[in-house]
Short mmCIF file of C-alpha atoms in Angstrom, two decimals:
data_model
loop_
_atom_site.label_atom_id
_atom_site.label_comp_id
_atom_site.label_asym_id
_atom_site.label_seq_id
_atom_site.Cartn_x
_atom_site.Cartn_y
_atom_site.Cartn_z
CA UNK G 198 -48.38 -16.24 -5.87
CA UNK G 199 -49.12 -19.18 -3.56
CA UNK G 200 -46.66 -20.03 -0.83
CA UNK G 201 -45.56 -23.65 -0.92
CA UNK G 202 -45.88 -25.69 2.25
CA UNK G 203 -43.24 -27.99 3.70
CA UNK G 204 -44.04 -31.70 4.09
CA UNK G 205 -44.28 -31.15 7.88
CA UNK G 206 -46.94 -28.46 7.31
CA UNK G 207 -48.83 -30.65 4.84
CA UNK G 208 -49.19 -33.60 7.26
CA UNK G 209 -50.64 -31.27 9.88
CA UNK G 210 -53.52 -30.51 7.47
CA UNK G 211 -54.58 -34.17 7.19
CA UNK G 212 -57.69 -35.45 8.98
CA UNK G 213 -56.75 -36.90 12.37
CA UNK G 214 -57.92 -40.41 13.26
CA UNK G 215 -60.02 -40.85 16.44
CA UNK G 216 -57.84 -41.83 19.41
CA UNK G 217 -57.73 -41.99 23.19
CA UNK G 218 -54.57 -40.00 22.96
CA UNK G 219 -51.02 -41.23 23.11
CA UNK G 220 -50.25 -42.98 26.41
CA UNK G 221 -46.55 -43.33 25.61
CA UNK G 222 -44.07 -42.92 22.77
CA UNK G 223 -42.95 -45.59 20.30
CA UNK G 224 -39.66 -45.48 18.38
CA UNK G 225 -39.50 -43.91 14.93
CA UNK G 226 -40.31 -46.41 12.19
CA UNK G 227 -42.59 -48.45 14.48
CA UNK G 228 -46.27 -49.42 14.48
CA UNK G 229 -47.45 -50.92 17.82
CA UNK G 230 -50.62 -53.02 17.48
CA UNK G 231 -52.85 -53.81 20.50
CA UNK G 232 -55.64 -56.38 20.82
CA UNK G 233 -57.63 -54.52 23.48
CA UNK G 234 -58.96 -50.96 23.82
CA UNK G 235 -56.96 -48.28 25.61
CA UNK G 236 -53.69 -49.70 24.26
CA UNK G 237 -53.84 -52.79 26.47
CA UNK G 238 -53.74 -56.55 25.91
CA UNK G 239 -51.39 -58.35 23.59
CA UNK G 240 -49.00 -55.98 21.79
CA UNK G 241 -47.02 -56.59 18.61
CA UNK G 242 -44.52 -54.13 17.17
CA UNK G 243 -43.92 -53.81 13.44
CA UNK G 244 -40.64 -52.09 12.57
CA UNK G 245 -40.78 -51.01 8.95
CA UNK G 246 -37.01 -51.42 8.50
CA UNK G 247 -37.62 -55.19 8.79
CA UNK G 248 -40.12 -55.24 5.88
CA UNK G 249 -39.75 -54.50 2.18
CA UNK G 250 -41.53 -51.31 1.07
CA UNK G 251 -44.28 -51.43 -1.57
CA UNK G 252 -45.11 -55.06 -0.75
CA UNK G 253 -48.08 -56.56 1.07
CA UNK G 254 -47.18 -58.25 4.41
CA UNK G 255 -49.23 -60.33 6.85
CA UNK G 256 -49.61 -58.71 10.28
CA UNK G 257 -48.10 -60.61 13.26
CA UNK G 258 -50.09 -63.77 14.10
CA UNK G 259 -51.27 -62.48 17.49
CA UNK G 260 -52.84 -59.43 15.80
CA UNK G 261 -54.39 -61.09 12.73
CA UNK G 262 -58.05 -59.92 12.72
CA UNK G 263 -57.68 -58.96 16.42
CA UNK G 264 -56.23 -55.44 16.53
CA UNK G 265 -58.26 -52.70 18.29
CA UNK G 266 -55.78 -49.86 18.78
CA UNK G 267 -52.55 -48.74 17.13
CA UNK G 268 -49.74 -46.38 18.05
CA UNK G 269 -47.33 -45.40 15.28
CA UNK G 270 -44.33 -43.17 14.80
CA UNK G 271 -43.25 -42.82 11.19
CA UNK G 272 -40.95 -40.34 9.49
CA UNK G 273 -42.68 -37.56 7.55
CA UNK G 274 -43.48 -38.90 4.10
CA UNK G 275 -43.85 -42.53 5.21
CA UNK G 276 -47.28 -44.21 5.07
CA UNK G 277 -48.46 -47.60 6.36
CA UNK G 278 -51.68 -48.88 4.78
CA UNK G 279 -53.67 -51.33 6.91
CA UNK G 280 -55.74 -53.78 4.87
CA UNK G 281 -58.69 -55.82 6.10
CA UNK G 282 -60.12 -59.03 4.61
CA UNK G 283 -57.85 -59.67 1.66
CA UNK G 284 -59.16 -61.88 -1.15
CA UNK G 285 -56.88 -63.52 -3.71
CA UNK G 286 -56.32 -61.29 -6.73
CA UNK G 287 -56.01 -61.98 -10.41
CA UNK G 288 -52.75 -63.23 -11.85
CA UNK G 289 -50.55 -60.37 -12.95
CA UNK G 290 -52.00 -57.84 -10.48
CA UNK G 291 -49.44 -55.80 -8.60
CA UNK G 292 -48.91 -57.04 -5.07
CA UNK G 293 -49.85 -53.62 -3.65
CA UNK G 294 -53.07 -53.44 -5.69
CA UNK G 295 -55.86 -52.73 -3.16
CA UNK G 296 -58.78 -53.71 -5.39
CA UNK G 297 -59.19 -57.02 -3.53
CA UNK G 298 -58.93 -55.53 -0.06
CA UNK G 299 -61.91 -54.71 2.11
CA UNK G 300 -61.39 -51.70 4.38
CA UNK G 301 -58.07 -49.87 4.06
CA UNK G 302 -56.69 -47.25 6.42
CA UNK G 303 -53.55 -45.12 5.95
CA UNK G 304 -51.31 -44.23 8.90
CA UNK G 305 -49.35 -41.16 7.82
CA UNK G 306 -45.97 -40.34 9.30
CA UNK G 307 -45.72 -37.01 11.08
CA UNK G 308 -42.41 -37.59 12.84
CA UNK G 309 -44.20 -38.03 16.20
CA UNK G 310 -46.15 -40.82 17.91
CA UNK G 311 -49.84 -40.92 16.96
CA UNK G 312 -52.63 -43.29 17.96
CA UNK G 313 -55.97 -44.49 16.63
CA UNK G 314 -59.00 -46.52 17.65
CA UNK G 315 -59.76 -48.90 14.81
CA UNK G 316 -63.44 -49.49 15.64
CA UNK G 317 -64.31 -45.88 14.82
CA UNK G 318 -62.68 -46.37 11.42
CA UNK G 319 -64.57 -49.57 10.60
CA UNK G 320 -61.53 -51.83 10.65
CA UNK G 321 -61.38 -53.17 14.24
CA UNK G 322 -60.57 -56.90 14.52
CA UNK G 323 -60.21 -56.88 10.73
CA UNK G 324 -56.57 -55.98 9.99
CA UNK G 325 -54.93 -58.86 8.12
CA UNK G 326 -52.24 -57.22 6.01
CA UNK G 327 -50.23 -54.03 5.74
CA UNK G 328 -47.82 -52.37 3.36
CA UNK G 329 -45.62 -49.33 3.76
CA UNK G 330 -44.12 -46.85 1.37
CA UNK G 331 -42.55 -43.42 1.12
CA UNK G 332 -44.64 -40.74 -0.57
CA UNK G 333 -43.70 -37.38 -2.04
CA UNK G 334 -45.48 -34.64 -0.09
CA UNK G 335 -44.14 -31.75 -2.13
#
């Protein structure tokens, strides 16, 4: 009989995104977006508590198509999807439908601060929108 894994164990099995490391911590429920490499330059914080879940949102103006690096700290089971180059969809499509997005990248909550370099994921200077949601990891 297979032993079931906890959500915390499941997120540890996910592929890690390339990063310079984590230069400092960000608060839980936060995504910190940086314009320049090495977590420098203009910074904008997105606090998910200020945004509706399961809805597409525009990134802060200073980061629109300019973000190079991201730090995030999300609770286990929370995911932020970054979306590049959004095109208008068909009437009646769900607002979280990704079929009209270009590159998409999921930031998965592990309960600790993580970081990623967007250019190695093919989405540098391309992030226009994001959405967040809670997922069932059981």
